[in-house]
XYZ file of C-alpha atoms in Angstrom:
597
model
C -11.849 -10.198 35.782
C -8.750 -12.363 35.290
C -6.392 -13.238 32.465
C -5.441 -16.897 32.151
C -2.286 -18.105 30.479
C -2.608 -21.492 28.798
C 0.141 -23.669 27.395
C -0.327 -23.824 23.616
C 3.124 -24.268 22.104
C 5.643 -27.072 22.128
C 8.270 -25.208 24.089
C 8.335 -23.852 27.597
C 6.317 -20.783 28.475
C 8.111 -17.731 29.801
C 6.731 -14.311 30.573
C 8.722 -12.998 27.591
C 6.256 -14.889 25.388
C 3.460 -12.528 26.403
C 3.164 -9.165 24.711
C 1.462 -6.582 26.852
C 0.180 -4.925 23.668
C -2.227 -7.875 23.490
C -3.969 -6.474 26.546
C -5.646 -3.123 25.789
C -6.247 -2.529 29.486
C -2.584 -2.974 30.405
C -1.407 0.213 32.161
C 1.332 2.466 30.803
C 4.375 2.629 33.010
C 4.174 5.390 35.634
C 5.243 8.948 34.917
C 8.231 8.700 37.265
C 9.724 6.092 34.894
C 9.694 8.364 31.823
C 13.042 9.188 30.249
C 14.922 11.965 31.987
C 15.259 15.129 29.863
C 18.342 15.493 27.699
C 20.265 18.511 26.538
C 19.752 20.354 29.809
C 21.913 21.268 32.708
C 23.140 18.273 34.709
C 23.783 18.233 38.432
C 26.382 15.521 38.542
C 27.283 12.090 37.193
C 25.783 8.612 37.550
C 27.932 5.475 37.362
C 27.614 1.783 38.238
C 29.792 0.015 40.811
C 29.922 -3.679 39.926
C 31.471 -4.774 43.177
C 28.821 -3.252 45.444
C 25.996 -3.623 42.901
C 24.893 -0.005 43.257
C 24.475 3.196 41.231
C 26.522 6.105 42.535
C 25.716 9.800 42.197
C 28.611 12.210 42.433
C 27.265 15.689 42.171
C 26.056 18.886 43.720
C 25.396 18.642 47.480
C 21.841 19.866 46.962
C 21.116 16.675 44.978
C 22.933 14.136 47.138
C 21.613 15.631 50.375
C 18.060 15.515 49.018
C 18.517 11.893 47.922
C 19.627 10.855 51.409
C 16.686 12.632 53.015
C 14.043 11.276 50.633
C 15.149 7.662 50.247
C 15.948 5.690 53.419
C 17.846 3.059 51.413
C 20.139 5.647 49.876
C 23.684 5.437 51.219
C 26.714 7.653 50.867
C 29.189 8.901 53.427
C 30.619 12.325 52.807
C 29.511 15.322 50.776
C 28.488 14.976 47.163
C 28.059 11.169 47.085
C 24.842 9.104 47.150
C 24.485 5.407 46.386
C 21.367 3.512 45.270
C 21.184 -0.285 45.340
C 20.673 -1.665 41.810
C 17.181 -2.924 42.561
C 14.399 -2.499 39.984
C 12.157 -0.773 42.542
C 14.917 1.602 43.656
C 15.805 2.307 40.018
C 12.371 3.932 39.834
C 13.209 6.182 42.759
C 16.501 7.174 41.170
C 14.873 7.923 37.798
C 12.250 10.073 39.544
C 15.060 12.104 41.117
C 16.724 12.507 37.709
C 13.550 14.003 36.235
C 14.116 16.979 38.515
C 17.927 16.897 38.706
C 19.271 15.368 35.450
C 22.557 13.495 35.731
C 25.173 12.676 33.138
C 25.357 8.879 32.822
C 28.837 7.499 32.343
C 29.200 6.347 28.727
C 30.334 2.830 29.654
C 27.245 2.433 31.891
C 24.637 3.849 29.477
C 23.545 0.425 28.146
C 23.338 -0.988 31.663
C 21.177 1.945 32.796
C 18.788 1.568 29.860
C 18.441 -2.150 30.590
C 17.852 -1.493 34.303
C 15.238 1.176 33.500
C 13.425 -1.166 31.088
C 13.347 -3.857 33.796
C 11.987 -1.348 36.317
C 9.240 -0.331 33.884
C 8.250 -3.933 33.189
C 8.191 -4.625 36.923
C 5.965 -1.605 37.576
C 3.509 -2.605 34.827
C 3.272 -6.187 36.047
C 2.767 -5.068 39.608
C -0.054 -2.708 38.696
C -1.724 -5.326 36.497
C -1.512 -7.920 39.266
C -3.193 -5.516 41.689
C -6.003 -4.538 39.315
C -6.473 -7.799 37.371
C -5.048 -10.841 39.189
C -3.635 -13.204 36.606
C -4.313 -16.912 36.623
C -2.456 -19.632 34.760
C -3.004 -23.270 33.894
C 0.078 -25.513 33.720
C 0.465 -27.518 30.515
C -1.032 -31.007 30.692
C 2.000 -32.347 28.827
C 4.340 -31.522 31.708
C 2.088 -31.376 34.782
C 0.099 -34.346 36.075
C -2.438 -32.660 38.287
C -5.279 -30.183 38.615
C -5.040 -26.836 40.360
C -7.848 -25.226 42.309
C -8.846 -21.714 41.145
C -6.868 -19.935 43.882
C -3.837 -22.110 43.061
C -4.084 -21.051 39.397
C -3.976 -17.473 40.615
C -0.912 -18.366 42.672
C 0.748 -19.798 39.567
C -0.050 -16.612 37.663
C 1.617 -14.616 40.444
C 4.755 -16.782 40.330
C 4.993 -16.507 36.547
C 4.666 -12.731 36.566
C 7.073 -12.127 39.435
C 9.797 -14.805 39.287
C 11.470 -13.640 42.517
C 8.870 -13.750 45.252
C 7.506 -15.265 48.445
C 4.453 -17.523 48.273
C 3.150 -17.253 51.828
C -0.134 -19.176 51.711
C -1.325 -20.607 54.993
C -0.273 -24.192 55.598
C -2.381 -26.754 53.789
C -3.214 -24.628 50.730
C -0.763 -26.316 48.364
C 2.364 -24.156 48.151
C 4.333 -27.192 46.979
C 2.023 -27.976 44.076
C 1.962 -24.325 42.969
C 5.770 -24.217 42.939
C 5.928 -27.445 40.925
C 3.323 -26.060 38.509
C 5.699 -23.113 37.997
C 8.480 -25.514 37.019
C 6.156 -27.444 34.722
C 5.056 -24.228 32.988
C 8.460 -22.574 32.590
C 10.653 -25.688 32.195
C 13.285 -23.554 33.964
C 15.636 -26.473 34.558
C 17.942 -27.407 36.085
C 16.250 -26.464 39.327
C 17.409 -26.918 42.903
C 14.960 -27.429 45.771
C 16.240 -26.452 49.218
C 14.080 -28.117 51.865
C 14.107 -29.098 55.556
C 15.710 -32.528 56.182
C 12.445 -34.221 57.174
C 10.735 -33.202 53.916
C 13.271 -34.521 51.399
C 11.325 -37.714 50.724
C 8.068 -35.823 50.368
C 9.504 -33.417 47.785
C 11.031 -36.311 45.889
C 7.642 -38.029 45.779
C 5.826 -34.846 44.779
C 8.248 -34.155 41.922
C 7.777 -37.703 40.673
C 4.006 -37.472 41.000
C 3.360 -34.076 39.404
C 6.316 -33.550 37.060
C 7.518 -36.999 36.162
C 4.883 -39.738 36.459
C 6.510 -41.453 33.467
C 10.040 -41.051 34.816
C 11.107 -38.542 32.156
C 12.600 -36.071 34.633
C 15.873 -36.891 36.309
C 15.900 -36.202 40.072
C 18.989 -36.295 42.286
C 19.105 -35.901 46.068
C 22.368 -34.297 47.185
C 23.988 -36.172 50.062
C 26.672 -35.150 52.545
C 28.586 -31.964 53.330
C 31.517 -32.843 51.068
C 30.936 -31.794 47.446
C 31.182 -34.422 44.716
C 30.616 -34.530 40.977
C 26.845 -34.341 40.623
C 25.174 -36.533 37.997
C 23.176 -34.839 35.273
C 19.634 -34.182 36.449
C 16.733 -31.814 35.918
C 15.836 -31.381 39.591
C 18.263 -31.470 42.504
C 17.101 -31.644 46.133
C 19.283 -30.551 49.049
C 18.433 -29.845 52.672
C 19.367 -26.693 54.527
C 21.968 -28.300 56.790
C 24.110 -29.215 53.773
C 24.154 -25.763 52.161
C 27.279 -24.568 53.958
C 29.310 -27.508 52.602
C 28.202 -26.755 49.033
C 28.449 -22.968 49.353
C 31.205 -22.527 46.734
C 29.878 -25.194 44.369
C 26.123 -24.786 43.866
C 26.178 -21.171 42.531
C 28.449 -22.265 39.678
C 26.347 -25.185 38.461
C 24.037 -23.181 36.229
C 20.748 -23.625 38.070
C 17.956 -21.561 36.545
C 15.516 -21.886 39.448
C 15.867 -22.222 43.193
C 12.906 -22.981 45.447
C 13.343 -22.510 49.205
C 10.720 -24.518 51.113
C 9.897 -23.421 54.685
C 11.971 -20.331 53.993
C 11.738 -19.153 57.568
C 14.803 -21.402 57.946
C 16.748 -18.419 56.570
C 15.409 -15.833 58.998
C 18.823 -15.435 60.677
C 21.868 -14.179 58.800
C 25.524 -14.507 59.688
C 25.558 -18.296 59.236
C 27.151 -20.482 56.588
C 23.686 -21.681 55.610
C 22.447 -18.145 55.047
C 25.502 -17.055 53.090
C 25.285 -20.121 50.844
C 21.570 -19.514 50.209
C 22.267 -15.882 49.301
C 24.927 -16.828 46.753
C 22.705 -19.539 45.283
C 19.756 -17.177 44.913
C 21.910 -14.530 43.250
C 23.068 -17.078 40.656
C 19.506 -18.114 39.660
C 17.122 -16.234 37.380
C 14.092 -17.504 39.366
C 13.900 -17.566 43.159
C 10.735 -18.706 44.927
C 10.361 -18.822 48.677
C 7.629 -20.874 50.339
C 6.571 -20.145 53.912
C 3.302 -20.141 55.798
C 4.865 -17.963 58.524
C 6.520 -15.083 56.630
C 5.930 -12.135 58.982
C 7.565 -12.263 62.379
C 7.510 -9.891 65.324
C 11.241 -9.470 64.838
C 11.723 -7.318 61.767
C 15.258 -8.542 61.245
C 13.916 -11.971 60.421
C 11.621 -10.925 57.572
C 14.308 -8.557 56.294
C 16.725 -11.476 56.098
C 14.207 -13.660 54.254
C 13.331 -10.959 51.727
C 16.995 -10.149 51.179
C 17.607 -13.685 49.913
C 14.758 -13.409 47.405
C 15.431 -9.879 46.164
C 18.565 -8.149 47.442
C 17.836 -4.891 49.272
C 14.167 -4.918 48.313
C 13.620 -3.438 51.786
C 16.766 -1.327 51.642
C 19.817 -1.962 53.787
C 19.441 -3.044 57.404
C 20.121 0.391 58.875
C 17.426 2.121 56.848
C 14.956 -0.754 57.296
C 15.322 -0.773 61.063
C 15.126 3.009 61.222
C 11.970 3.341 59.123
C 10.036 0.105 59.742
C 11.087 -0.769 63.288
C 11.105 1.095 66.569
C 14.463 2.736 65.936
C 17.943 2.375 64.509
C 19.046 -1.294 64.754
C 15.814 -2.236 66.520
C 14.602 -5.724 65.519
C 10.890 -5.180 66.268
C 8.594 -4.113 63.421
C 6.405 -1.235 64.562
C 3.452 -2.130 62.315
C 3.667 -5.723 60.985
C 0.335 -5.398 59.132
C 1.620 -2.353 57.256
C 4.787 -4.209 56.279
C 2.751 -7.161 55.048
C 0.543 -4.842 52.979
C 3.632 -3.236 51.477
C 5.177 -6.569 50.470
C 1.909 -7.577 48.820
C 1.339 -4.251 47.035
C 4.901 -4.268 45.717
C 4.341 -7.739 44.246
C 6.923 -9.555 46.333
C 4.535 -11.634 48.465
C 1.251 -13.458 47.931
C -0.615 -14.770 50.975
C -4.012 -16.463 51.208
C -5.585 -17.840 54.376
C -7.879 -20.852 54.560
C -10.815 -18.595 55.324
C -10.140 -16.668 52.098
C -10.536 -19.776 49.907
C -12.769 -21.909 52.095
C -15.421 -22.257 49.383
C -12.860 -24.058 47.192
C -11.767 -26.526 49.884
C -13.343 -29.778 51.009
C -14.579 -29.766 54.635
C -12.063 -32.476 55.521
C -8.894 -33.191 53.577
C -6.491 -36.071 54.066
C -2.900 -35.921 52.889
C -0.536 -38.891 53.099
C 3.041 -37.668 53.388
C 6.198 -39.746 53.477
C 8.814 -38.550 55.942
C 12.326 -39.661 56.833
C 13.291 -42.028 59.622
C 16.278 -43.442 61.539
C 17.104 -46.675 59.719
C 19.921 -47.698 62.070
C 17.670 -47.306 65.110
C 14.938 -49.325 63.395
C 17.314 -52.216 62.682
C 18.523 -52.190 66.290
C 14.962 -52.296 67.636
C 14.092 -55.164 65.289
C 16.884 -57.505 66.418
C 14.667 -59.411 68.917
C 12.330 -60.337 66.053
C 14.831 -62.885 64.714
C 14.244 -65.140 67.725
C 10.469 -64.789 67.405
C 10.643 -65.758 63.729
C 12.550 -68.923 64.639
C 9.855 -69.787 67.205
C 7.200 -69.220 64.560
C 8.943 -71.575 62.157
C 9.145 -74.310 64.788
C 5.419 -74.498 65.600
C 2.357 -75.595 63.674
C -0.195 -74.720 66.371
C -2.518 -72.097 64.788
C -3.257 -70.380 68.112
C 0.418 -70.175 69.075
C 1.342 -68.974 65.612
C -1.260 -66.210 65.859
C 0.157 -65.069 69.206
C 3.718 -64.983 67.849
C 2.588 -63.148 64.701
C 0.814 -60.553 66.836
C 3.943 -60.074 68.959
C 6.131 -59.642 65.871
C 3.678 -57.183 64.356
C 3.526 -55.184 67.588
C 7.334 -55.103 67.784
C 7.605 -53.807 64.222
C 4.872 -51.213 64.677
C 6.610 -49.806 67.755
C 10.029 -49.861 66.059
C 8.522 -48.017 63.092
C 6.888 -45.413 65.326
C 10.090 -44.802 67.313
C 12.330 -44.624 64.218
C 10.235 -41.900 62.611
C 9.189 -40.063 65.815
C 11.880 -37.310 65.667
C 10.856 -36.509 62.099
C 7.181 -36.485 63.040
C 8.094 -33.972 65.742
C 9.944 -31.786 63.222
C 6.849 -31.784 61.013
C 4.527 -30.925 63.915
C 6.917 -28.221 65.097
C 6.566 -26.482 61.729
C 2.774 -26.646 62.031
C 2.819 -25.139 65.510
C 5.230 -22.390 64.517
C 2.799 -21.597 61.701
C 0.016 -20.979 64.217
C -1.873 -24.271 63.800
C -3.682 -26.082 66.621
C -2.669 -29.719 66.371
C -4.010 -33.068 67.493
C -1.113 -35.528 67.315
C -2.240 -39.156 67.173
C -0.092 -42.166 68.047
C -0.412 -45.641 69.526
C 2.615 -46.623 71.637
C 3.586 -45.081 74.969
C 7.257 -45.175 73.957
C 6.443 -43.036 70.917
C 4.398 -40.610 73.013
C 7.359 -40.243 75.380
C 9.526 -39.114 72.458
C 6.872 -36.578 71.453
C 6.804 -35.278 75.018
C 10.569 -34.760 75.058
C 10.983 -33.333 71.545
C 7.992 -30.975 71.715
C 8.209 -29.881 75.355
C 8.753 -26.238 74.326
C 5.108 -26.164 73.164
C 3.730 -27.355 76.526
C 1.840 -30.359 75.061
C -0.980 -32.117 76.888
C -1.578 -35.873 76.675
C -4.487 -38.284 76.588
C -2.848 -41.692 76.249
C -4.729 -44.087 78.508
C -2.228 -43.574 81.339
C -4.146 -40.609 82.783
C -7.030 -40.565 85.201
C -10.424 -39.333 84.003
C -9.755 -36.005 85.716
C -6.358 -35.604 84.036
C -7.910 -36.495 80.679
C -10.609 -33.822 81.123
C -8.036 -31.237 82.200
C -5.883 -31.959 79.114
C -8.847 -31.589 76.762
C -9.957 -28.401 78.513
C -6.453 -26.893 78.329
C -6.422 -27.463 74.568
C -9.924 -26.095 74.020
C -9.189 -22.988 76.130
C -6.010 -22.207 74.203
C -3.594 -22.928 77.036
C -1.748 -25.226 74.642
C -1.891 -25.717 70.879
C -0.742 -29.340 70.986
C -2.729 -32.263 72.312
C -1.252 -35.742 71.902
C -3.959 -38.406 71.866
C -3.806 -42.181 71.692
C -5.535 -43.504 68.589
C -7.894 -45.637 70.635
C -8.399 -43.169 73.497
C -10.097 -40.408 71.532
C -13.690 -41.580 71.717
C -16.143 -39.101 73.253
C -13.799 -36.108 73.010
C -14.919 -32.809 71.505
C -11.809 -31.035 70.218
C -13.055 -28.876 67.346
C -10.512 -26.142 68.119
C -7.964 -28.234 66.193
C -7.038 -27.050 62.705
C -4.835 -30.064 61.913
C -4.865 -33.734 62.860
C -1.516 -35.498 62.489
C -1.216 -39.274 62.562
C 2.285 -40.112 63.712
C 1.336 -43.803 63.791
C -1.270 -45.859 61.967
C -3.906 -48.361 63.018
C -5.172 -51.346 61.036
C -8.758 -50.070 61.137
C -9.952 -47.220 58.862
C -12.780 -46.518 61.311
C -10.272 -45.790 64.113
C -8.708 -43.036 62.023
C -12.040 -41.600 60.965
C -13.243 -41.490 64.571
C -9.994 -39.791 65.609
C -10.469 -37.162 62.881
C -14.026 -36.566 63.995
C -12.790 -35.389 67.393
C -11.848 -32.190 65.529
C -14.284 -32.262 62.621
C -17.584 -31.644 64.363
C -21.007 -30.532 63.163
C -21.106 -26.770 62.761
C -17.373 -26.386 62.130
C -16.753 -23.739 59.463
C -13.086 -24.450 58.746
C -11.460 -26.985 56.458
C -9.763 -29.645 58.570
C -6.453 -30.983 57.261
C -5.478 -34.501 58.336
C -1.867 -35.533 57.760
C -0.891 -39.199 57.646
C 2.885 -39.314 58.137
C 4.321 -42.575 56.860
C 7.817 -44.046 56.748
C 9.410 -45.652 53.681
C 9.928 -48.977 55.474
C 8.650 -50.838 58.497
C 5.013 -51.616 59.212
C 3.667 -48.453 57.561
C 3.873 -49.968 54.109
C 1.580 -52.870 54.984
C -0.780 -50.689 57.013
C -1.056 -48.169 54.158
C -2.101 -50.989 51.859
C -4.668 -52.161 54.387
C -6.107 -48.671 54.727
C -5.990 -47.893 51.010
C -3.774 -44.868 51.567
C -1.599 -43.674 48.702
C 1.327 -41.383 49.299
C 0.827 -37.770 48.212
C -2.859 -38.189 47.436
C -5.870 -36.736 49.135
C -8.078 -39.582 50.291
C -11.760 -39.045 49.613
C -13.340 -41.859 51.610
C -11.760 -43.933 54.337
C -14.041 -45.244 57.066
C -16.342 -42.240 56.833
C -19.613 -44.122 57.102
C -20.898 -45.805 60.286
C -19.383 -49.224 60.835
C -21.702 -52.233 60.796
C -20.963 -55.510 62.645
C -20.262 -57.073 59.252
C -17.746 -54.330 58.480
C -16.017 -54.881 61.803
C -15.792 -58.639 61.293
C -14.419 -58.159 57.766
C -11.810 -55.656 58.939
C -10.636 -57.993 61.692
C -10.300 -60.801 59.178
C -8.418 -58.587 56.741
C -6.135 -57.307 59.511
C -5.253 -60.913 60.424
C -4.358 -61.589 56.771
C -2.241 -58.435 56.643
C -0.388 -59.348 59.837
C 0.368 -62.772 58.379
C 1.671 -61.204 55.174
C 3.779 -58.742 57.173
C 5.400 -61.552 59.154
C 6.044 -63.594 56.004
C 7.786 -60.647 54.389
C 9.912 -60.069 57.493
C 10.944 -63.725 57.442
C 11.980 -63.438 53.790
C 13.960 -60.255 54.405
C 15.777 -61.680 57.425
C 16.380 -65.132 55.941
C 14.695 -66.824 58.922
C-alpha cells in the first residue's frame, strides 16, 4: 500500500501542506518522545550552546556518567557535564533520558527545546511511515515536463518526506530526474546544484528539459574561483573545484535547496572544498546528495558524506570510529551492510539496484548526454583544415572534391574526439568507481591512446584493430573473466564479440551509421541477458558531433527507442551511405562559413 501526493493547488507543495491526521494509519510518535514529567525532582539543568550547536547537561554524576555510557555520540570532559549534538535523532535519545532523570530546562532555551522536540517527533513519525507505507509522489505537470517510473515516484516521495538525505540509487536509475522532480514539486528556489566539472552541461540541459522547456526558469552557471555579483536566477550550477573560492559567499545568498551530484566527491574532509560544502549545506533548508557509490570500505568516507547532509547524524568521529569501525580512529567499517541498513532504517538514505526495479526498465536504454570539451585544443587541431578548405574551393572535380571533403570530415571527427576525450574518461571513471563493467567505444587511435593514459589505473584492455587475433581474444577473455572492468573497443572492430558481462556501453565517439552503433551495443546485449543495458552516447557541444547526432536522430537527454535495431537491408545500406555523403557535404559547407574560407 502506498500514499501518493499529487499537485492540486496553484502554489508549491511542501510537506507542511500535509496533515498527518488525514491518515488514520499514521503512527503516534514513540513513547520515548513523550513529554518529560514536571513537578518532580530534577537531576540537573539543560541548556543550549549556540556556538557548538549542542545541548549541555550539568547535573548529578549519576546522570552524566550514564549518558556517556549509553550514547556513543555524547561528549563531555569532566564530572557532571554531558553534551548532546542538536540533531533531531539525538534529541530523542536525550528526551528518553529525561523521562527517567528529569532536568530543569533553562528558561531562555525552553522555546528552542519545544521546537526541537516537535521536530524530532515529526521526524520519527515520517520515518516509521516510510518504513511501513512507502510514499510515492507525482510532480505537478505545470512545473515538470516528464514522466516518472513507479520506483522514481517512490524516490520523490522519499525526498519530499526527508528533505535532508542521500539518494543512492545505482547508476542509470535516474537520480538526476528524481532530484529535479523534487525541485518542481517544492519550488524551493533559488537552488544551487554542485556537480562534477564534466557534468555541468548535462545538468544545464536537464534543468532546461524537465523544469524549463518554455524558458521560464532562469539558470546561471557560476564561473571562476573569484566571486562576482551573481545575476538573479532560480537555479545556479557550480562545480566542486570552484567551491573553495566561493566558500564565504554562497552560504549568504539565501539558497533554499542544495543538490550535491556524485556526492562521493566530498568523502574526504579537511579541504577547502569540503568546508565550503559544509557551510553551504548548513545554510539551506533542503540538502540532497546523489551518489551511486555511497558506502565505502573506509568508514571515514561515508561519515564525511553523511556529515554534510545532516551534521552528526552518525555522532562525532571518535564515537563513530569506536562503535562502527574496528576501533578508536580506525577508518574501516566493521560491518558495512549493517551501516547501510541503519542509514536506510533511519530515513537518511534510499538505495535501489537495477535488479530491484528491473521489471520497470526497458531491456536496452540509450541516453544521449552532452559533456564538456577543450575548446582551445579543438581550435588548434582544426588549423590545418583552412588549407584544405582553400583547396576545395579551387577545384570543381567531383571526385577530388569528395576526397577533400572526406579528409576534412575525418580531421574534424578526430579533433572532436580528442577535445572531449579527457571528459569522456572522467565520466567512465565515475562508472567504474560505481562498480559498472564498461565497454568504451571510439574510432580513432589517437583518442584510444588518451583513454589508455587517463584510465590506466583501471587496467583497461583494448580491441582497436592494432592487435593480433590472439591479443584480441585475450582482451575479450580478460574482460569476461573479470580481470578488468574496462574494455575499449573500436566501433568497427566489435563484430563477432560476445561481451555480455558489460553493464554499460559508452560511446566516446560517433559513427555515421546507426547500424554500427546497434551492432556495438549488441556485443553486450545478448539473448538470455537478464539485466537492463544502459548505453551512453557522450556528445560535445561543437565539432562533428552535432552533424552526426542529426544523422543518427539522437536528441540530447532523451532515451532513444529505435536506432538501427532491425537487420540492415542492402537498400538501407545504400541509403545510409548516400545520406552520410550529404551530411559530410553539409558539415564541410558549415565549416567553410564559420572560417570565412
